Amino acid sequence: MRALVFHGTGDVRCEALPDPTPPDKNGVVVRVERAAICGSDLHLYNGALPTAEAGFAIGHEFVGEVAEVGSGVRRFATGDRVLVSGVIGCGACDSCVRGRVIRCERFQTRVFGTSSGLPGGQAEAVAVPGADAALRSIPDGITTEQAVLLTDILPTAQFGARGADIRPGQDVAVIGLGPVGLLAVDCAQLFGPARVFAIDRVPARLAAAEARGAIPVEAGSEAVAEVRERTGGFGPDAVIEAVGADETIQAAIELVRVGGAVSVVGVNLNPAFPFPMALAMMKDLRFTIGICPIPELWDELIPLVQAGRLAPEHVFTHRMPLSKGRDAYAIFGARTDGVLKVLLDPSA
Ligand code: NAD
Ligand code: ZN
Ligand code: ZN
């Protein structure tokens, strides 16, 4: 099969790899219909995730058809169209069975496509262990593109909005308007805020947030002061951080109203992050951070997408063949060509 193979920083190539087989009796092979590139793949691509390894297929956002089934799989059969959680656990413990894959009691939480131990889905086919917990049949009324977004970033956006604990009538700010932040704007709206302030430095992304009902605010040294002024000098009740940079996590803590909530979904890998402890303490704030337990959010998100309350597919700006994966990473990594999110078609 063909796959996008990670060869080191800035080096992704579409190459032939051996066809996968079910990883064990509880696993399946999924023939991939569509895969997406995530901001998290860029951490690997840009060298921010130290890995001594190379030579494995990358990507953790993919949907497809079950092509081979292990003898222990109960809920899926060959031919089922499925979406796959980008993050999985052992698949068998209580937490995994409930979809809380981050809290896997056997400490087997893993992300597809970040090591050779669990090759990824920017490929023609993928081996999926613990299939009964990792898969969901693509429900009626969910398009293929929507299903791809349910494998990671729509749940992540909702996880961010839930962490922000938004009550009707409150003010919210979202920092970072990549696909995750833009979907966090959509998810925040589900909780009935009075206003959502949307902060980024890219004009097209600010315009996209405005089109989704948010108030655009240009990032920079004035952004915190501007939002504070527009919220009566207090700051918003909740801030969702969807960048992961030191400065934006700090800005979130600085910006939030006293007694408010900061919900971080951006990935920050800085072990020396200078957390403003005194400020956080004086603000009496709630600070939540985590990797999204993706399957746990499917039950609430699928009906919202089916009913049209969420239409996340607006984030896809580029649809490209897998064979052009190298170019796709170059465009996505350099943020050229107005790119927001790239969908890959493994059949081409
Ligand atoms: P992205 O890189 O496309 O978007 C980041 C956005 O932040 C960009 O629009 C950029 O212009 C903006 N930005 C950068 N610096 C800024 C600043 N100083 N102020 C305001 N905006 C700024 O990424 P994405 O795909 O939207 O993902 C966002 C983050 O979420 C990444 O860190 C990704 O790894 C993370 N993520 C986390 C989870 C999880 O489970 N927690 C899941 C998926 C993605
Ligand atoms: Zn992702
Ligand atoms: Zn588990």
CSV table of C-alpha atoms and ligand atoms in Angstrom, one decimal:
chain,number,residue,atom,x,y,z
A,1,MET,CA,0.0,0.0,0.0
A,2,ARG,CA,0.9,3.7,-0.3
A,3,ALA,CA,1.3,5.9,2.8
A,4,LEU,CA,2.8,9.2,3.8
A,5,VAL,CA,5.9,8.1,5.5
A,6,PHE,CA,7.7,10.3,8.1
A,7,HIS,CA,11.4,10.4,7.5
A,8,GLY,CA,12.4,13.2,9.9
A,9,THR,CA,11.9,16.9,10.3
A,10,GLY,CA,10.2,18.5,7.3
A,11,ASP,CA,10.5,15.2,5.3
A,12,VAL,CA,7.3,13.3,4.5
A,13,ARG,CA,7.1,11.1,1.4
A,14,CYS,CA,4.3,9.1,-0.3
A,15,GLU,CA,5.9,5.6,-0.5
A,16,ALA,CA,5.0,1.9,-0.6
A,17,LEU,CA,4.8,0.1,2.7
A,18,PRO,CA,3.8,-3.5,3.4
A,19,ASP,CA,0.0,-4.0,3.6
A,20,PRO,CA,-1.2,-4.0,7.3
A,21,THR,CA,-2.8,-7.0,8.9
A,22,PRO,CA,-5.1,-7.0,12.0
A,23,PRO,CA,-2.7,-6.2,14.9
A,24,ASP,CA,-4.3,-9.0,17.1
A,25,LYS,CA,-7.6,-10.8,17.5
A,26,ASN,CA,-9.3,-7.6,18.7
A,27,GLY,CA,-8.1,-5.5,15.8
A,28,VAL,CA,-9.2,-4.7,12.3
A,29,VAL,CA,-7.7,-3.3,9.1
A,30,VAL,CA,-9.4,-0.2,7.8
A,31,ARG,CA,-9.2,0.7,4.1
A,32,VAL,CA,-8.9,4.5,4.3
A,33,GLU,CA,-11.4,6.6,2.3
A,34,ARG,CA,-10.2,10.0,3.5
A,35,ALA,CA,-7.6,11.3,5.9
A,36,ALA,CA,-6.8,14.8,7.2
A,37,ILE,CA,-3.7,16.6,8.3
A,38,CYS,CA,-3.8,18.1,11.8
A,39,GLY,CA,-2.0,20.9,13.5
A,40,SER,CA,-0.7,18.2,15.8
A,41,ASP,CA,1.0,16.4,12.8
A,42,LEU,CA,2.9,19.6,12.4
A,43,HIS,CA,4.5,19.2,15.8
A,44,LEU,CA,6.1,16.0,14.5
A,45,TYR,CA,6.8,17.4,11.0
A,46,ASN,CA,8.4,20.5,12.5
A,47,GLY,CA,10.6,18.5,14.8
A,48,ALA,CA,8.9,19.6,18.1
A,49,LEU,CA,8.2,16.0,19.1
A,50,PRO,CA,11.5,14.4,19.8
A,51,THR,CA,11.5,11.0,18.1
A,52,ALA,CA,14.4,8.9,17.3
A,53,GLU,CA,12.2,7.0,14.8
A,54,ALA,CA,11.3,7.3,11.2
A,55,GLY,CA,9.9,5.2,8.5
A,56,PHE,CA,6.3,4.9,9.8
A,57,ALA,CA,3.0,6.1,8.3
A,58,ILE,CA,1.8,9.3,9.9
A,59,GLY,CA,-1.7,10.8,10.6
A,60,HIS,CA,-4.4,10.2,13.1
A,61,GLU,CA,-7.5,11.6,11.4
A,62,PHE,CA,-9.0,9.0,9.0
A,63,VAL,CA,-12.2,7.2,8.1
A,64,GLY,CA,-12.8,4.2,5.9
A,65,GLU,CA,-14.1,0.7,5.4
A,66,VAL,CA,-13.4,-2.3,7.5
A,67,ALA,CA,-11.4,-4.7,5.3
A,68,GLU,CA,-10.3,-7.4,7.7
A,69,VAL,CA,-11.5,-8.4,11.1
A,70,GLY,CA,-9.8,-10.2,14.0
A,71,SER,CA,-11.7,-13.1,15.6
A,72,GLY,CA,-12.3,-11.2,18.9
A,73,VAL,CA,-14.1,-8.2,17.3
A,74,ARG,CA,-17.8,-8.2,18.2
A,75,ARG,CA,-19.2,-5.0,16.9
A,76,PHE,CA,-17.8,-4.6,13.4
A,77,ALA,CA,-17.7,-6.7,10.2
A,78,THR,CA,-16.0,-6.5,6.9
A,79,GLY,CA,-17.6,-3.7,4.7
A,80,ASP,CA,-18.7,-1.5,7.6
A,81,ARG,CA,-17.9,2.2,7.1
A,82,VAL,CA,-16.3,3.6,10.2
A,83,LEU,CA,-14.7,6.6,11.8
A,84,VAL,CA,-11.6,5.9,14.0
A,85,SER,CA,-10.6,7.7,17.1
A,86,GLY,CA,-7.3,9.4,16.6
A,87,VAL,CA,-6.3,8.5,20.1
A,88,ILE,CA,-6.9,5.0,21.6
A,89,GLY,CA,-6.2,3.1,24.8
A,90,CYS,CA,-6.0,-0.6,25.5
A,91,GLY,CA,-9.6,-0.8,24.3
A,92,ALA,CA,-10.6,-3.2,27.1
A,93,CYS,CA,-10.4,-1.5,30.5
A,94,ASP,CA,-13.5,0.3,32.0
A,95,SER,CA,-12.2,3.7,30.9
A,96,CYS,CA,-11.6,2.7,27.3
A,97,VAL,CA,-15.0,1.0,27.0
A,98,ARG,CA,-16.6,4.3,28.1
A,99,GLY,CA,-14.5,6.2,25.5
A,100,ARG,CA,-12.2,7.8,28.1
A,101,VAL,CA,-9.2,6.7,26.2
A,102,ILE,CA,-6.9,9.2,27.9
A,103,ARG,CA,-7.6,7.5,31.3
A,104,CYS,CA,-6.8,4.0,30.1
A,105,GLU,CA,-6.2,2.0,33.2
A,106,ARG,CA,-3.5,0.0,31.5
A,107,PHE,CA,-1.6,3.3,30.6
A,108,GLN,CA,-1.8,2.4,26.9
A,109,THR,CA,-3.0,5.8,25.6
A,110,ARG,CA,-1.5,6.3,22.1
A,111,VAL,CA,-2.0,8.5,19.1
A,112,PHE,CA,-2.0,7.0,15.6
A,113,GLY,CA,0.9,7.9,13.4
A,114,THR,CA,3.3,9.2,16.0
A,115,SER,CA,5.5,6.1,16.2
A,116,SER,CA,6.1,2.8,14.5
A,117,GLY,CA,4.2,1.1,17.3
A,118,LEU,CA,0.9,2.5,15.9
A,119,PRO,CA,1.3,3.5,12.3
A,120,GLY,CA,-1.1,6.2,11.1
A,121,GLY,CA,-3.9,6.8,8.7
A,122,GLN,CA,-2.5,9.0,5.9
A,123,ALA,CA,-2.3,5.8,4.0
A,124,GLU,CA,-4.4,3.4,1.9
A,125,ALA,CA,-4.9,1.1,4.9
A,126,VAL,CA,-4.3,1.1,8.7
A,127,ALA,CA,-4.2,-1.6,11.4
A,128,VAL,CA,-6.5,-0.6,14.3
A,129,PRO,CA,-6.1,-2.5,17.6
A,130,GLY,CA,-9.0,-2.6,20.2
A,131,ALA,CA,-11.5,-2.0,17.4
A,132,ASP,CA,-14.7,-2.3,19.4
A,133,ALA,CA,-13.6,0.7,21.5
A,134,ALA,CA,-11.8,2.7,18.8
A,135,LEU,CA,-14.4,2.6,16.0
A,136,ARG,CA,-17.9,4.0,15.4
A,137,SER,CA,-20.0,3.1,12.3
A,138,ILE,CA,-20.5,6.3,10.3
A,139,PRO,CA,-24.1,7.1,11.1
A,140,ASP,CA,-26.7,8.1,8.5
A,141,GLY,CA,-26.7,11.8,7.9
A,142,ILE,CA,-23.0,12.2,8.5
A,143,THR,CA,-20.9,13.0,5.4
A,144,THR,CA,-17.4,11.5,4.9
A,145,GLU,CA,-15.8,14.9,5.5
A,146,GLN,CA,-17.8,15.4,8.7
A,147,ALA,CA,-16.8,11.9,9.8
A,148,VAL,CA,-13.1,12.8,9.4
A,149,LEU,CA,-13.6,15.8,11.7
A,150,LEU,CA,-15.2,13.6,14.3
A,151,THR,CA,-12.0,11.6,14.6
A,152,ASP,CA,-10.2,14.4,16.4
A,153,ILE,CA,-10.7,18.1,16.0
A,154,LEU,CA,-14.5,18.5,16.4
A,155,PRO,CA,-14.4,16.5,19.7
A,156,THR,CA,-11.3,18.5,20.7
A,157,ALA,CA,-13.1,21.7,20.1
A,158,GLN,CA,-16.1,20.5,22.1
A,159,PHE,CA,-13.8,19.3,24.9
A,160,GLY,CA,-12.3,22.8,25.0
A,161,ALA,CA,-15.7,24.4,25.2
A,162,ARG,CA,-16.8,22.0,27.9
A,163,GLY,CA,-13.6,22.8,29.9
A,164,ALA,CA,-14.5,26.5,29.7
A,165,ASP,CA,-17.7,25.7,31.6
A,166,ILE,CA,-19.7,28.4,29.6
A,167,ARG,CA,-23.1,29.5,31.0
A,168,PRO,CA,-25.8,31.3,29.0
A,169,GLY,CA,-25.1,35.0,28.8
A,170,GLN,CA,-21.4,34.8,29.5
A,171,ASP,CA,-18.6,36.2,27.4
A,172,VAL,CA,-16.0,33.8,26.0
A,173,ALA,CA,-12.7,34.3,24.2
A,174,VAL,CA,-11.1,31.8,21.8
A,175,ILE,CA,-7.3,32.3,21.2
A,176,GLY,CA,-6.1,30.8,18.0
A,177,LEU,CA,-8.4,30.3,15.0
A,178,GLY,CA,-6.9,27.3,13.2
A,179,PRO,CA,-9.4,24.6,12.5
A,180,VAL,CA,-9.5,23.6,16.2
A,181,GLY,CA,-10.1,27.2,17.3
A,182,LEU,CA,-12.7,27.9,14.6
A,183,LEU,CA,-14.6,24.7,15.6
A,184,ALA,CA,-14.2,25.8,19.3
A,185,VAL,CA,-16.1,29.0,18.3
A,186,ASP,CA,-18.9,26.8,16.9
A,187,CYS,CA,-18.9,24.6,20.0
A,188,ALA,CA,-18.8,27.6,22.4
A,189,GLN,CA,-22.0,28.9,20.7
A,190,LEU,CA,-23.8,25.7,21.7
A,191,PHE,CA,-23.6,26.8,25.4
A,192,GLY,CA,-25.4,30.1,24.9
A,193,PRO,CA,-22.7,32.8,25.4
A,194,ALA,CA,-23.6,36.4,25.0
A,195,ARG,CA,-20.4,37.0,23.0
A,196,VAL,CA,-17.5,35.1,21.6
A,197,PHE,CA,-14.3,37.1,21.0
A,198,ALA,CA,-12.0,35.4,18.5
A,199,ILE,CA,-8.3,36.2,18.5
A,200,ASP,CA,-5.7,35.4,15.8
A,201,ARG,CA,-3.2,37.2,13.7
A,202,VAL,CA,-4.3,35.9,10.3
A,203,PRO,CA,-7.0,38.2,8.7
A,204,ALA,CA,-8.7,35.3,6.8
A,205,ARG,CA,-9.1,33.3,10.0
A,206,LEU,CA,-10.5,36.4,11.8
A,207,ALA,CA,-13.0,36.8,9.0
A,208,ALA,CA,-13.9,33.1,9.2
A,209,ALA,CA,-14.6,33.4,12.9
A,210,GLU,CA,-16.7,36.6,12.3
A,211,ALA,CA,-18.7,34.6,9.7
A,212,ARG,CA,-19.4,32.1,12.5
A,213,GLY,CA,-20.8,34.8,14.8
A,214,ALA,CA,-17.7,35.7,16.7
A,215,ILE,CA,-16.2,39.2,17.3
A,216,PRO,CA,-12.8,39.3,15.7
A,217,VAL,CA,-9.8,40.7,17.6
A,218,GLU,CA,-6.4,41.0,16.1
A,219,ALA,CA,-3.7,39.2,18.1
A,220,GLY,CA,-0.9,41.3,19.5
A,221,SER,CA,0.2,43.3,22.5
A,222,GLU,CA,-3.1,45.2,22.5
A,223,ALA,CA,-5.5,42.2,22.3
A,224,VAL,CA,-5.8,41.5,26.0
A,225,ALA,CA,-6.5,45.2,26.8
A,226,GLU,CA,-9.0,45.4,23.9
A,227,VAL,CA,-11.1,42.4,25.0
A,228,ARG,CA,-10.9,43.5,28.7
A,229,GLU,CA,-12.2,47.0,27.7
A,230,ARG,CA,-15.0,45.5,25.7
A,231,THR,CA,-16.1,43.4,28.7
A,232,GLY,CA,-16.5,46.3,31.1
A,233,GLY,CA,-12.9,46.0,32.3
A,234,PHE,CA,-13.3,42.5,33.7
A,235,GLY,CA,-12.3,40.2,30.9
A,236,PRO,CA,-14.3,37.3,29.5
A,237,ASP,CA,-15.8,34.6,31.9
A,238,ALA,CA,-14.0,31.9,29.9
A,239,VAL,CA,-11.1,31.5,27.6
A,240,ILE,CA,-10.4,28.6,25.3
A,241,GLU,CA,-6.7,28.4,24.2
A,242,ALA,CA,-6.2,26.6,20.8
A,243,VAL,CA,-2.6,27.5,19.9
A,244,GLY,CA,-0.3,25.9,22.5
A,245,ALA,CA,2.3,28.6,22.6
A,246,ASP,CA,3.7,29.9,25.9
A,247,GLU,CA,2.6,33.4,25.1
A,248,THR,CA,-1.0,32.4,24.3
A,249,ILE,CA,-1.5,30.2,27.4
A,250,GLN,CA,-0.2,33.1,29.5
A,251,ALA,CA,-2.4,35.6,27.6
A,252,ALA,CA,-5.4,33.3,28.4
A,253,ILE,CA,-4.6,33.5,32.1
A,254,GLU,CA,-4.1,37.2,32.0
A,255,LEU,CA,-7.3,37.8,30.0
A,256,VAL,CA,-9.8,35.7,31.9
A,257,ARG,CA,-12.1,37.4,34.4
A,258,VAL,CA,-11.5,36.8,38.1
A,259,GLY,CA,-13.2,33.5,39.0
A,260,GLY,CA,-13.3,32.5,35.4
A,261,ALA,CA,-12.2,29.4,33.5
A,262,VAL,CA,-9.2,28.8,31.2
A,263,SER,CA,-9.5,25.7,29.0
A,264,VAL,CA,-6.3,24.8,27.1
A,265,VAL,CA,-6.4,22.4,24.1
A,266,GLY,CA,-3.3,23.7,22.3
A,267,VAL,CA,-0.4,21.3,22.7
A,268,ASN,CA,2.6,22.8,24.6
A,269,LEU,CA,5.7,20.7,25.0
A,270,ASN,CA,7.8,23.2,26.9
A,271,PRO,CA,9.0,21.5,30.2
A,272,ALA,CA,10.1,24.9,31.5
A,273,PHE,CA,6.8,26.7,30.8
A,274,PRO,CA,6.7,29.7,33.1
A,275,PHE,CA,3.2,29.2,34.6
A,276,PRO,CA,2.1,32.6,36.2
A,277,MET,CA,1.2,30.9,39.4
A,278,ALA,CA,0.6,34.0,41.6
A,279,LEU,CA,-1.7,35.6,39.0
A,280,ALA,CA,-3.7,32.3,38.6
A,281,MET,CA,-4.0,32.0,42.3
A,282,MET,CA,-5.1,35.6,42.8
A,283,LYS,CA,-7.6,35.2,40.1
A,284,ASP,CA,-9.2,32.2,41.7
A,285,LEU,CA,-9.4,30.6,38.3
A,286,ARG,CA,-10.1,27.1,37.0
A,287,PHE,CA,-7.5,25.9,34.6
A,288,THR,CA,-8.1,22.7,32.6
A,289,ILE,CA,-5.9,21.1,30.0
A,290,GLY,CA,-5.9,17.7,28.4
A,291,ILE,CA,-5.9,15.5,25.4
A,292,CYS,CA,-9.4,15.0,24.2
A,293,PRO,CA,-11.1,11.6,25.0
A,294,ILE,CA,-12.5,11.5,21.5
A,295,PRO,CA,-14.9,8.5,21.6
A,296,GLU,CA,-16.5,9.9,24.8
A,297,LEU,CA,-17.8,12.9,22.9
A,298,TRP,CA,-19.3,11.1,19.9
A,299,ASP,CA,-22.7,10.5,21.5
A,300,GLU,CA,-23.3,14.2,21.9
A,301,LEU,CA,-21.6,15.5,18.7
A,302,ILE,CA,-23.1,13.1,16.2
A,303,PRO,CA,-26.8,14.2,16.7
A,304,LEU,CA,-25.6,17.8,16.6
A,305,VAL,CA,-24.0,17.3,13.2
A,306,GLN,CA,-26.9,15.2,12.0
A,307,ALA,CA,-29.3,18.0,12.9
A,308,GLY,CA,-27.2,20.6,11.3
A,309,ARG,CA,-26.4,22.5,14.5
A,310,LEU,CA,-22.8,21.8,13.8
A,311,ALA,CA,-21.4,21.9,10.2
A,312,PRO,CA,-17.7,21.5,10.8
A,313,GLU,CA,-16.7,20.8,7.2
A,314,HIS,CA,-16.2,24.5,6.6
A,315,VAL,CA,-12.7,24.1,7.8
A,316,PHE,CA,-11.5,22.1,4.8
A,317,THR,CA,-9.9,24.5,2.3
A,318,HIS,CA,-7.7,21.9,0.4
A,319,ARG,CA,-8.6,18.5,-1.0
A,320,MET,CA,-5.6,16.7,-2.4
A,321,PRO,CA,-4.5,13.2,-3.5
A,322,LEU,CA,-2.4,11.2,-1.1
A,323,SER,CA,0.3,11.1,-3.8
A,324,LYS,CA,0.7,14.9,-3.4
A,325,GLY,CA,1.1,14.5,0.4
A,326,ARG,CA,4.6,16.0,0.4
A,327,ASP,CA,3.2,19.2,-1.2
A,328,ALA,CA,0.2,19.1,1.2
A,329,TYR,CA,2.6,19.1,4.2
A,330,ALA,CA,4.7,21.9,2.6
A,331,ILE,CA,1.6,24.1,2.1
A,332,PHE,CA,0.1,23.3,5.5
A,333,GLY,CA,3.4,23.7,7.3
A,334,ALA,CA,4.1,27.1,5.7
A,335,ARG,CA,0.5,28.2,5.9
A,336,THR,CA,0.6,29.4,2.3
A,337,ASP,CA,-2.3,29.4,-0.2
A,338,GLY,CA,-4.9,30.3,2.4
A,339,VAL,CA,-4.7,26.8,3.8
A,340,LEU,CA,-6.8,26.0,6.9
A,341,LYS,CA,-7.2,22.2,6.7
A,342,VAL,CA,-6.2,19.6,4.1
A,343,LEU,CA,-8.2,16.5,3.2
A,344,LEU,CA,-6.3,13.7,1.5
A,345,ASP,CA,-7.7,11.1,-0.8
A,346,PRO,CA,-5.7,7.8,-0.7
A,347,SER,CA,-7.3,6.5,-3.9
A,348,ALA,CA,-5.3,9.1,-5.9
B,1,NAD,P1,-3.1,25.6,13.6
B,1,NAD,O1,-1.7,25.6,13.7
B,1,NAD,O2,-3.8,25.4,12.3
B,1,NAD,O3,-3.8,26.8,14.3
B,1,NAD,C1,-3.1,27.6,15.3
B,1,NAD,C2,-3.6,29.1,15.2
B,1,NAD,O4,-3.1,29.9,16.2
B,1,NAD,C3,-3.3,29.7,13.8
B,1,NAD,O5,-4.4,30.3,13.2
B,1,NAD,C4,-2.3,30.8,14.2
B,1,NAD,O6,-2.3,32.0,13.4
B,1,NAD,C5,-2.7,31.1,15.6
B,1,NAD,N1,-1.7,31.8,16.5
B,1,NAD,C6,-0.4,31.5,16.5
B,1,NAD,N2,0.2,32.4,17.4
B,1,NAD,C7,-0.8,33.1,17.9
B,1,NAD,C8,-0.9,34.2,18.9
B,1,NAD,N3,0.2,34.6,19.5
B,1,NAD,N4,-2.1,34.7,19.2
B,1,NAD,C9,-3.2,34.3,18.5
B,1,NAD,N5,-3.2,33.4,17.6
B,1,NAD,C10,-2.0,32.8,17.3
B,1,NAD,O7,-3.5,24.3,14.5
B,1,NAD,P2,-4.9,23.5,14.8
B,1,NAD,O8,-5.0,22.4,13.9
B,1,NAD,O9,-6.1,24.5,14.8
B,1,NAD,O10,-4.6,23.0,16.3
B,1,NAD,C11,-4.5,24.0,17.3
B,1,NAD,C12,-3.8,23.4,18.5
B,1,NAD,O11,-4.6,22.3,19.0
B,1,NAD,C13,-2.4,22.7,18.2
B,1,NAD,O12,-1.5,23.0,19.2
B,1,NAD,C14,-2.8,21.2,18.1
B,1,NAD,O13,-1.7,20.4,18.4
B,1,NAD,C15,-3.8,21.2,19.2
B,1,NAD,N6,-4.6,20.0,19.3
B,1,NAD,C16,-4.9,19.5,20.5
B,1,NAD,C17,-5.7,18.4,20.6
B,1,NAD,C18,-6.0,17.9,22.0
B,1,NAD,O14,-6.6,16.8,22.1
B,1,NAD,N7,-5.8,18.6,23.1
B,1,NAD,C19,-6.3,17.8,19.5
B,1,NAD,C20,-6.0,18.3,18.2
B,1,NAD,C21,-5.2,19.4,18.1
B,2,ZN,ZN,-5.5,15.9,15.1
B,3,ZN,ZN,-7.7,1.0,28.5
